[in-house]
PDB file of C-alpha atoms in Angstrom:
ATOM      1  CA  MET A   1     -57.686-277.223  23.635  1.00 48.00           C
ATOM      2  CA  SER A   2     -58.477-279.604  26.483  1.00 46.00           C
ATOM      3  CA  GLU A   3     -61.076-279.557  28.864  1.00 48.00           C
ATOM      4  CA  ASP A   4     -58.419-279.242  31.925  1.00 53.00           C
ATOM      5  CA  SER A   5     -56.782-276.043  29.638  1.00 66.00           C
ATOM      6  CA  THR A   6     -60.052-274.794  29.625  1.00 73.00           C
ATOM      7  CA  PRO A   7     -60.341-271.492  30.884  1.00 80.00           C
ATOM      8  CA  ALA A   8     -62.585-270.331  33.204  1.00 82.00           C
ATOM      9  CA  LEU A   9     -65.294-267.719  32.209  1.00 84.00           C
ATOM     10  CA  PRO A  10     -65.075-263.989  33.564  1.00 85.00           C
ATOM     11  CA  VAL A  11     -66.861-262.783  35.619  1.00 85.00           C
ATOM     12  CA  PHE A  12     -67.434-259.167  36.019  1.00 84.00           C
ATOM     13  CA  LYS A  13     -68.496-256.901  38.093  1.00 85.00           C
ATOM     14  CA  PRO A  14     -72.867-255.653  38.017  1.00 80.00           C
ATOM     15  CA  GLU A  15     -71.327-252.468  37.599  1.00 82.00           C
ATOM     16  CA  GLU A  16     -69.187-252.570  35.212  1.00 84.00           C
ATOM     17  CA  ARG A  17     -70.633-251.533  31.112  1.00 83.00           C
ATOM     18  CA  VAL A  18     -69.303-254.711  28.851  1.00 87.00           C
ATOM     19  CA  CYS A  19     -70.868-257.116  26.390  1.00 86.00           C
ATOM     20  CA  GLY A  20     -70.152-259.825  29.205  1.00 85.00           C
ATOM     21  CA  ASN A  21     -73.296-258.495  31.404  1.00 84.00           C
ATOM     22  CA  CYS A  22     -75.612-258.115  28.993  1.00 85.00           C
ATOM     23  CA  LYS A  23     -78.254-260.636  28.194  1.00 81.00           C
ATOM     24  CA  MET A  24     -77.034-260.307  24.078  1.00 83.00           C
ATOM     25  CA  TRP A  25     -74.261-261.621  24.188  1.00 83.00           C
ATOM     26  CA  SER A  26     -73.347-265.744  25.015  1.00 83.00           C
ATOM     27  CA  PRO A  27     -70.188-267.652  25.516  1.00 86.00           C
ATOM     28  CA  HIS A  28     -69.445-269.761  22.207  1.00 84.00           C
ATOM     29  CA  SER A  29     -65.830-270.721  23.060  1.00 85.00           C
ATOM     30  CA  VAL A  30     -62.445-269.976  22.864  1.00 84.00           C
ATOM     31  CA  ASP A  31     -59.193-268.889  20.797  1.00 83.00           C
ATOM     32  CA  HIS A  32     -56.687-266.222  21.412  1.00 83.00           C
ATOM     33  CA  ARG A  33     -58.385-264.416  23.053  1.00 84.00           C
ATOM     34  CA  GLY A  34     -59.908-266.508  25.325  1.00 85.00           C
ATOM     35  CA  TRP A  35     -63.576-267.193  25.927  1.00 87.00           C
ATOM     36  CA  VAL A  36     -65.691-265.878  22.909  1.00 87.00           C
ATOM     37  CA  GLY A  37     -69.580-265.342  22.054  1.00 86.00           C
ATOM     38  CA  PRO A  38     -71.759-263.592  19.064  1.00 86.00           C
ATOM     39  CA  CYS A  39     -74.729-260.813  20.327  1.00 86.00           C
ATOM     40  CA  ARG A  40     -78.576-262.219  19.451  1.00 81.00           C
ATOM     41  CA  ILE A  41     -78.958-258.588  18.317  1.00 79.00           C
ATOM     42  CA  TYR A  42     -75.866-257.443  16.275  1.00 76.00           C
ATOM     43  CA  PRO A  43     -75.261-261.726  15.430  1.00 76.00           C
ATOM     44  CA  GLY A  44     -72.770-259.799  11.788  1.00 73.00           C
ATOM     45  CA  ARG A  45     -69.948-258.824  15.134  1.00 77.00           C
ATOM     46  CA  GLY A  46     -69.066-262.210  14.664  1.00 81.00           C
ATOM     47  CA  LEU A  47     -67.358-263.737  18.082  1.00 85.00           C
ATOM     48  CA  PHE A  48     -65.677-261.115  20.561  1.00 83.00           C
ATOM     49  CA  PRO A  49     -65.044-261.272  24.044  1.00 88.00           C
ATOM     50  CA  PRO A  50     -66.874-260.380  27.056  1.00 87.00           C
ATOM     51  CA  SER A  51     -64.493-257.619  27.730  1.00 87.00           C
ATOM     52  CA  ALA A  52     -66.673-255.756  24.894  1.00 85.00           C
ATOM     53  CA  PRO A  53     -67.678-252.168  25.438  1.00 83.00           C
ATOM     54  CA  LEU A  54     -71.294-252.363  25.107  1.00 77.00           C
ATOM     55  CA  CYS A  55     -73.308-250.467  22.748  1.00 80.00           C
ATOM     56  CA  ASP A  56     -77.075-248.862  23.305  1.00 77.00           C
ATOM     57  CA  LYS A  57     -79.147-252.505  22.917  1.00 76.00           C
ATOM     58  CA  PHE A  58     -77.196-252.454  26.227  1.00 79.00           C
ATOM     59  CA  THR A  59     -79.790-254.918  28.418  1.00 80.00           C
ATOM     60  CA  PRO A  60     -78.672-256.053  31.783  1.00 82.00           C
ATOM     61  CA  ARG A  61     -78.699-259.688  32.466  1.00 75.00           C
ATOM     62  CA  GLY A  62     -81.447-260.863  35.844  1.00 63.00           C
ATOM     63  CA  GLY A  63     -83.879-259.008  34.498  1.00 48.00           C
ATOM     64  CA  VAL A  64     -84.857-255.163  33.493  1.00 42.00           C
ATOM     65  CA  SER A  65     -85.235-252.781  35.927  1.00 40.00           C
ATOM     66  CA  VAL A  66     -88.254-250.380  36.415  1.00 38.00           C
ATOM     67  CA  PRO A  67     -87.596-246.138  37.685  1.00 40.00           C
ATOM     68  CA  GLU A  68     -89.078-246.388  41.014  1.00 43.00           C
ATOM     69  CA  ALA A  69     -91.977-244.740  41.149  1.00 44.00           C
ATOM     70  CA  ALA A  70     -92.760-241.409  43.044  1.00 45.00           C
ATOM     71  CA  PRO A  71     -93.591-241.015  46.535  1.00 49.00           C
ATOM     72  CA  ALA A  72     -96.469-238.763  45.440  1.00 48.00           C
ATOM     73  CA  ALA A  73     -97.324-240.741  42.641  1.00 44.00           C
ATOM     74  CA  ARG A  74     -97.593-243.943  44.800  1.00 49.00           C
ATOM     75  CA  ALA A  75     -99.868-241.881  47.464  1.00 47.00           C
ATOM     76  CA  ARG A  76    -102.263-241.319  44.650  1.00 53.00           C
ATOM     77  CA  ALA A  77    -102.757-244.488  43.340  1.00 49.00           C
ATOM     78  CA  VAL A  78    -106.376-246.530  43.959  1.00 53.00           C
ATOM     79  CA  ARG A  79    -105.810-249.994  44.232  1.00 56.00           C
ATOM     80  CA  SER A  80    -108.834-251.370  42.320  1.00 54.00           C
ATOM     81  CA  VAL A  81    -110.359-253.940  43.175  1.00 53.00           C
ATOM     82  CA  ALA A  82    -112.507-254.665  39.142  1.00 52.00           C
ATOM     83  CA  PRO A  83    -110.937-257.610  38.165  1.00 50.00           C
ATOM     84  CA  VAL A  84    -108.759-257.940  35.600  1.00 50.00           C
ATOM     85  CA  VAL A  85    -108.672-258.635  32.134  1.00 49.00           C
ATOM     86  CA  ARG A  86    -105.342-260.159  30.341  1.00 51.00           C
ATOM     87  CA  ARG A  87    -104.639-259.543  26.105  1.00 53.00           C
ATOM     88  CA  LYS A  88    -103.123-262.077  25.499  1.00 58.00           C
ATOM     89  CA  SER A  89    -100.452-260.685  23.262  1.00 63.00           C
ATOM     90  CA  ASP A  90     -99.648-262.112  19.095  1.00 68.00           C
ATOM     91  CA  PRO A  91     -97.086-263.638  19.174  1.00 65.00           C
ATOM     92  CA  ASN A  92     -96.440-262.173  15.595  1.00 66.00           C
ATOM     93  CA  GLU A  93     -97.636-258.652  16.919  1.00 71.00           C
ATOM     94  CA  ILE A  94     -94.110-256.446  15.526  1.00 68.00           C
ATOM     95  CA  VAL A  95     -91.737-255.089  18.763  1.00 67.00           C
ATOM     96  CA  ASP A  96     -90.142-251.714  17.127  1.00 66.00           C
ATOM     97  CA  LEU A  97     -87.200-251.417  19.287  1.00 63.00           C
ATOM     98  CA  GLY A  98     -86.020-248.332  17.672  1.00 59.00           C
ATOM     99  CA  ASP A  99     -83.732-249.360  14.847  1.00 55.00           C
ATOM    100  CA  LEU A 100     -84.226-253.182  15.262  1.00 58.00           C
ATOM    101  CA  ASN A 101     -87.416-254.433  14.591  1.00 64.00           C
ATOM    102  CA  MET A 102     -89.013-258.267  15.355  1.00 67.00           C
ATOM    103  CA  THR A 103     -91.569-259.932  16.264  1.00 70.00           C
ATOM    104  CA  ARG A 104     -93.501-260.704  19.830  1.00 73.00           C
ATOM    105  CA  GLU A 105     -91.611-264.363  19.875  1.00 71.00           C
ATOM    106  CA  GLU A 106     -88.835-263.707  18.752  1.00 70.00           C
ATOM    107  CA  LEU A 107     -87.510-261.125  21.501  1.00 71.00           C
ATOM    108  CA  MET A 108     -89.229-263.602  23.353  1.00 73.00           C
ATOM    109  CA  GLU A 109     -87.157-265.861  22.548  1.00 69.00           C
ATOM    110  CA  ILE A 110     -83.602-263.870  22.928  1.00 69.00           C
ATOM    111  CA  PHE A 111     -84.591-263.231  26.684  1.00 68.00           C
ATOM    112  CA  ARG A 112     -85.445-267.245  26.889  1.00 62.00           C
ATOM    113  CA  GLU A 113     -82.213-268.450  25.833  1.00 60.00           C
ATOM    114  CA  ALA A 114     -79.738-265.276  27.473  1.00 57.00           C
ATOM    115  CA  ALA A 115     -81.717-266.377  30.777  1.00 58.00           C
ATOM    116  CA  GLY A 116     -80.265-270.168  29.950  1.00 50.00           C
ATOM    117  CA  GLU A 117     -84.330-271.284  29.161  1.00 51.00           C
ATOM    118  CA  THR A 118     -84.275-273.004  26.194  1.00 55.00           C
ATOM    119  CA  GLU A 119     -82.546-276.475  25.305  1.00 65.00           C
ATOM    120  CA  ALA A 120     -79.679-276.842  22.449  1.00 74.00           C
ATOM    121  CA  PRO A 121     -80.724-279.780  19.804  1.00 86.00           C
ATOM    122  CA  PRO A 122     -78.719-282.429  21.070  1.00 90.00           C
ATOM    123  CA  LEU A 123     -76.370-283.923  18.752  1.00 90.00           C
ATOM    124  CA  ALA A 124     -76.054-287.713  17.480  1.00 91.00           C
ATOM    125  CA  GLY A 125     -74.151-290.388  19.886  1.00 91.00           C
ATOM    126  CA  LYS A 126     -71.554-290.935  17.888  1.00 92.00           C
ATOM    127  CA  TRP A 127     -70.290-287.733  17.073  1.00 91.00           C
ATOM    128  CA  GLU A 128     -69.662-286.910  20.402  1.00 90.00           C
ATOM    129  CA  GLY A 129     -66.577-286.056  20.789  1.00 89.00           C
ATOM    130  CA  GLY A 130     -65.264-286.079  17.178  1.00 92.00           C
ATOM    131  CA  THR A 131     -63.221-284.557  14.572  1.00 92.00           C
ATOM    132  CA  LEU A 132     -63.951-283.510  11.019  1.00 91.00           C
ATOM    133  CA  ARG A 133     -61.015-283.627   8.867  1.00 91.00           C
ATOM    134  CA  LEU A 134     -60.321-281.136   6.186  1.00 91.00           C
ATOM    135  CA  ILE A 135     -57.975-282.087   4.025  1.00 92.00           C
ATOM    136  CA  PRO A 136     -56.496-279.987   0.933  1.00 91.00           C
ATOM    137  CA  GLY A 137     -55.816-281.450  -2.300  1.00 91.00           C
ATOM    138  CA  LYS A 138     -52.155-280.592  -2.422  1.00 90.00           C
ATOM    139  CA  THR A 139     -49.980-283.318  -0.072  1.00 87.00           C
ATOM    140  CA  ASP A 140     -47.447-280.730   0.858  1.00 90.00           C
ATOM    141  CA  LEU A 141     -50.178-278.265   2.610  1.00 92.00           C
ATOM    142  CA  GLN A 142     -51.545-279.364   6.369  1.00 92.00           C
ATOM    143  CA  ALA A 143     -55.023-280.925   7.209  1.00 91.00           C
ATOM    144  CA  LYS A 144     -57.514-279.030   8.794  1.00 91.00           C
ATOM    145  CA  ASP A 145     -59.012-280.646  12.562  1.00 90.00           C
ATOM    146  CA  LEU A 146     -62.562-279.049  13.249  1.00 89.00           C
ATOM    147  CA  PRO A 147     -63.839-279.950  16.139  1.00 92.00           C
ATOM    148  CA  ILE A 148     -67.702-281.802  15.299  1.00 92.00           C
ATOM    149  CA  ASP A 149     -69.389-279.529  18.685  1.00 89.00           C
ATOM    150  CA  ASN A 150     -68.590-276.798  16.792  1.00 89.00           C
ATOM    151  CA  LEU A 151     -69.813-277.775  13.158  1.00 91.00           C
ATOM    152  CA  PHE A 152     -72.753-278.504  14.667  1.00 91.00           C
ATOM    153  CA  HIS A 153     -73.344-275.478  16.833  1.00 89.00           C
ATOM    154  CA  LYS A 154     -72.468-273.412  13.069  1.00 90.00           C
ATOM    155  CA  VAL A 155     -74.994-275.793  11.433  1.00 91.00           C
ATOM    156  CA  VAL A 156     -77.898-275.664  14.562  1.00 88.00           C
ATOM    157  CA  MET A 157     -77.593-271.187  14.395  1.00 88.00           C
ATOM    158  CA  VAL A 158     -77.716-271.218  10.354  1.00 89.00           C
ATOM    159  CA  ARG A 159     -81.218-273.480  11.304  1.00 87.00           C
ATOM    160  CA  ASP A 160     -82.090-271.198  14.073  1.00 85.00           C
ATOM    161  CA  ARG A 161     -82.144-268.354  11.741  1.00 87.00           C
ATOM    162  CA  LEU A 162     -83.928-269.622   8.671  1.00 87.00           C
ATOM    163  CA  ARG A 163     -86.576-270.226  11.642  1.00 84.00           C
ATOM    164  CA  THR A 164     -85.894-266.329  12.204  1.00 84.00           C
ATOM    165  CA  LEU A 165     -86.156-265.132   8.666  1.00 85.00           C
ATOM    166  CA  GLU A 166     -88.774-267.441   7.807  1.00 85.00           C
ATOM    167  CA  GLN A 167     -91.100-266.127  10.894  1.00 83.00           C
ATOM    168  CA  LYS A 168     -90.836-262.098   9.860  1.00 84.00           C
ATOM    169  CA  LEU A 169     -91.834-263.048   6.640  1.00 85.00           C
ATOM    170  CA  ASN A 170     -94.675-264.568   7.383  1.00 83.00           C
ATOM    171  CA  ALA A 171     -95.619-261.678   9.555  1.00 82.00           C
ATOM    172  CA  HIS A 172     -94.006-258.686   7.379  1.00 85.00           C
ATOM    173  CA  PRO A 173     -97.250-256.178   7.037  1.00 85.00           C
ATOM    174  CA  LYS A 174     -95.941-255.095   3.690  1.00 87.00           C
ATOM    175  CA  LEU A 175     -95.730-257.923   2.084  1.00 87.00           C
ATOM    176  CA  SER A 176     -98.705-260.276  -0.220  1.00 90.00           C
ATOM    177  CA  ASP A 177     -99.259-264.012   0.103  1.00 89.00           C
ATOM    178  CA  ALA A 178     -98.101-264.855  -3.063  1.00 91.00           C
ATOM    179  CA  GLU A 179     -94.942-262.930  -2.343  1.00 91.00           C
ATOM    180  CA  LYS A 180     -94.776-264.365   1.297  1.00 89.00           C
ATOM    181  CA  VAL A 181     -94.807-268.167  -0.827  1.00 90.00           C
ATOM    182  CA  GLU A 182     -92.327-267.330  -3.115  1.00 92.00           C
ATOM    183  CA  MET A 183     -90.054-265.901  -0.657  1.00 91.00           C
ATOM    184  CA  GLN A 184     -90.364-269.063   1.388  1.00 89.00           C
ATOM    185  CA  SER A 185     -89.896-271.152  -1.560  1.00 90.00           C
ATOM    186  CA  TYR A 186     -86.905-270.171  -1.890  1.00 91.00           C
ATOM    187  CA  ILE A 187     -86.017-271.076   2.113  1.00 90.00           C
ATOM    188  CA  THR A 188     -87.704-274.176   1.469  1.00 90.00           C
ATOM    189  CA  ARG A 189     -84.350-274.734  -1.080  1.00 91.00           C
ATOM    190  CA  VAL A 190     -82.130-273.285   1.564  1.00 91.00           C
ATOM    191  CA  TYR A 191     -83.433-276.111   4.188  1.00 89.00           C
ATOM    192  CA  GLY A 192     -82.989-278.846   1.290  1.00 90.00           C
ATOM    193  CA  SER A 193     -79.620-278.396   0.536  1.00 91.00           C
ATOM    194  CA  LEU A 194     -78.883-278.625   4.007  1.00 92.00           C
ATOM    195  CA  THR A 195     -80.340-281.925   4.575  1.00 92.00           C
ATOM    196  CA  SER A 196     -76.919-283.327   4.132  1.00 91.00           C
ATOM    197  CA  PHE A 197     -76.254-282.223   8.468  1.00 92.00           C
ATOM    198  CA  ASN A 198     -79.693-284.230   8.994  1.00 92.00           C
ATOM    199  CA  ILE A 199     -76.891-287.102  10.089  1.00 92.00           C
ATOM    200  CA  LEU A 200     -75.754-285.031  13.406  1.00 93.00           C
ATOM    201  CA  PHE A 201     -79.295-284.124  14.793  1.00 93.00           C
ATOM    202  CA  ARG A 202     -79.896-286.604  17.503  1.00 91.00           C
ATOM    203  CA  GLU A 203     -83.546-286.021  17.204  1.00 90.00           C
ATOM    204  CA  LYS A 204     -85.546-286.617  13.584  1.00 89.00           C
ATOM    205  CA  ASN A 205     -87.526-283.238  14.876  1.00 86.00           C
ATOM    206  CA  ASP A 206     -84.465-281.214  14.438  1.00 87.00           C
ATOM    207  CA  GLN A 207     -83.781-281.694  10.912  1.00 88.00           C
ATOM    208  CA  PHE A 208     -83.211-280.065   7.908  1.00 88.00           C
ATOM    209  CA  VAL A 209     -86.798-280.551   6.159  1.00 85.00           C
ATOM    210  CA  GLY A 210     -86.382-279.088   2.462  1.00 75.00           C
ATOM    211  CA  GLN A 211     -88.274-280.312  -0.611  1.00 65.00           C
ATOM    212  CA  LYS A 212     -88.326-284.101  -2.035  1.00 50.00           C
ATOM    213  CA  GLY A 213     -86.275-283.213  -4.672  1.00 45.00           C
ATOM    214  CA  ASP A 214     -84.044-280.785  -3.016  1.00 48.00           C
ATOM    215  CA  GLU A 215     -83.448-283.449   0.133  1.00 47.00           C
TER     216      GLU A 215
END
């Protein structure tokens, strides 16, 4: 689909309770349904349109609403003149979200991404606008073209999910150090298997790094 024929991203009224009004949903690409994208809370759902009905994890865009205090409570409030001491939050502290647990840093990363404050790693210049062609072994079958930008986006998503898995393992309260080291070794091997995609990254710091024998 050319850039000129790409439909505009749907805009919903603030009171419409659809996924397009949730911080957890983000646009990804266009298919026969129009714009589709993933949910950060439920990545297993795959890509779906922003008009999908919201779930119980709905977080409206534009910030989290805080209920206003009752007038009587405001009248009784007394301003303190004592200095305020703020405790530094532990990024690995587990935040209980009902049936979903994640670290404080993972939760903040979700909100930063939803607010557009994080930047995706850049694609190497020589691949920009490129196409990956999959040619079947049988000559009577048609080849399939895949934009390299789409492939790169999926590779980055895999990389980010692996990093999240590492954080969860390191912060898991019931795993021993030996178990964490063992599971980390498997993740490192996965990184090593994915080093073939390093040619897509413009910056070396964004690439996969695995065990020397796996690269």
